[in-house]
XYZ file of C-alpha atoms in Angstrom:
147
model
C 0.000 0.000 0.000
C 1.308 3.440 -0.932
C 0.702 6.702 0.883
C 0.212 9.859 -1.189
C 1.078 12.740 1.113
C -0.080 15.322 -1.431
C -3.639 13.959 -1.202
C -3.503 12.444 2.294
C -4.753 9.168 0.793
C -3.583 5.568 0.558
C -3.781 3.372 -2.528
C -3.292 -0.377 -2.808
C -2.017 -2.432 -5.756
C -5.585 -2.883 -7.038
C -5.973 0.931 -7.265
C -8.416 1.060 -4.354
C -8.138 4.383 -2.518
C -8.364 4.702 1.274
C -8.328 7.408 3.941
C -7.932 7.198 7.701
C -11.007 7.766 9.856
C -10.978 9.441 13.296
C -9.833 6.214 14.986
C -6.976 5.776 12.491
C -8.586 2.877 10.632
C -8.353 2.741 6.841
C -11.694 3.356 5.136
C -12.267 2.903 1.421
C -12.965 6.148 -0.444
C -15.881 6.012 -2.866
C -15.300 7.801 -6.153
C -18.037 9.795 -7.852
C -18.396 10.164 -11.609
C -18.713 13.643 -13.055
C -20.750 14.651 -16.109
C -17.808 13.912 -18.416
C -17.493 10.330 -17.168
C -14.312 10.718 -15.082
C -14.037 9.385 -11.527
C -13.220 11.925 -8.795
C -12.637 11.856 -5.058
C -12.746 14.739 -2.585
C -9.669 15.390 -0.491
C -9.678 17.525 2.639
C -8.271 20.955 1.904
C -8.541 20.413 -1.859
C -11.262 20.371 -4.418
C -12.072 17.212 -6.315
C -9.115 15.150 -7.476
C -9.369 12.920 -10.534
C -8.718 9.281 -9.767
C -6.650 8.742 -12.921
C -4.199 11.488 -11.894
C -3.936 10.075 -8.383
C -3.325 6.543 -9.704
C -0.704 7.773 -12.183
C 1.178 9.659 -9.475
C 1.053 6.660 -7.130
C 2.417 4.131 -9.616
C 4.391 6.090 -12.216
C 5.476 9.360 -10.602
C 4.808 13.075 -10.780
C 2.917 14.560 -13.710
C 4.976 17.290 -15.412
C 3.438 20.769 -15.414
C 1.172 21.390 -18.406
C 0.830 17.694 -19.217
C -2.334 15.596 -19.081
C -3.119 11.971 -18.331
C -4.565 10.006 -21.234
C -6.601 6.796 -20.995
C -5.007 4.729 -23.755
C -8.130 2.610 -24.346
C -10.388 5.731 -24.163
C -12.330 4.207 -21.245
C -12.487 7.023 -18.665
C -13.288 4.582 -15.860
C -10.324 2.268 -16.577
C -7.767 3.733 -14.178
C -5.320 0.842 -14.363
C -1.768 2.311 -14.330
C -0.916 0.377 -17.522
C -3.771 2.210 -19.276
C -2.522 5.675 -18.326
C 0.135 7.800 -20.015
C 1.364 11.393 -19.877
C 0.589 13.397 -23.023
C 0.207 16.957 -24.207
C -3.291 18.417 -24.555
C -3.061 18.041 -28.341
C -2.127 14.353 -28.082
C -4.968 13.811 -25.610
C -7.465 15.356 -28.043
C -6.235 13.121 -30.870
C -6.972 10.019 -28.774
C -10.482 10.986 -27.726
C -13.619 9.239 -28.804
C -16.520 11.263 -30.078
C -20.043 10.786 -28.765
C -22.585 9.418 -31.209
C -24.550 12.685 -31.069
C -21.544 14.880 -31.955
C -22.448 17.046 -34.926
C -18.873 17.491 -36.172
C -17.337 14.063 -35.647
C -20.135 11.508 -35.622
C -18.814 8.156 -36.808
C -22.136 6.483 -36.086
C -24.159 8.726 -38.403
C -24.809 7.983 -42.044
C -22.524 10.865 -42.966
C -19.727 9.495 -40.785
C -20.057 6.108 -42.479
C -19.847 7.681 -45.956
C -16.867 9.820 -44.888
C -14.973 6.766 -43.656
C -15.841 4.824 -46.844
C -14.430 7.678 -48.938
C -11.214 8.342 -47.018
C -10.767 4.970 -45.343
C -10.144 4.511 -41.650
C -6.962 6.207 -40.565
C -5.594 7.893 -37.493
C -5.256 11.602 -37.956
C -2.029 12.840 -36.359
C -3.169 16.356 -37.099
C -6.736 17.317 -36.171
C -6.610 20.233 -38.638
C -6.066 17.754 -41.485
C -9.097 15.777 -40.317
C -11.223 18.935 -40.169
C -9.960 20.031 -43.608
C -10.848 16.679 -45.200
C -14.193 16.625 -43.405
C -15.024 20.141 -44.641
C -13.973 19.274 -48.217
C -16.040 16.099 -48.183
C -19.138 17.884 -46.893
C -18.824 20.667 -49.472
C -18.468 18.174 -52.341
C -21.306 15.914 -51.298
C -24.281 18.250 -51.193
C -24.101 18.914 -47.441
C -24.585 15.278 -46.415
C -27.771 14.637 -48.366
C -27.443 11.092 -49.579
C -29.590 9.474 -52.227
């Protein structure tokens, strides 16, 4: 079990987080899920702390200033240390999944299916290139009206 002084919390090898109660006994901390799907805990003297940041710091070390923690498999609730990596904001945005109701990036819509058929499935290392191809495709296909 590791102690994280910064958060005044303990974490075991299964990524379960604990705090000490008034008698000094370890009590499991229950995480809450915010509107974006991330798990958070509340630490005394601090606002909410994201569980993935806490887990990363416990098992891999400090997070450099200005860097973010990315869930490699895009599952925001999978806080296994092997699923977490330090990335820039840009890299984090390139690895995000888009909700099915997203108007700009909907892969589940008919338009998204046609777009992928035209360009093929590929990872865009530059989001501006993706947006440029998406804009070109929309403008050349009658604003997504399919026959």
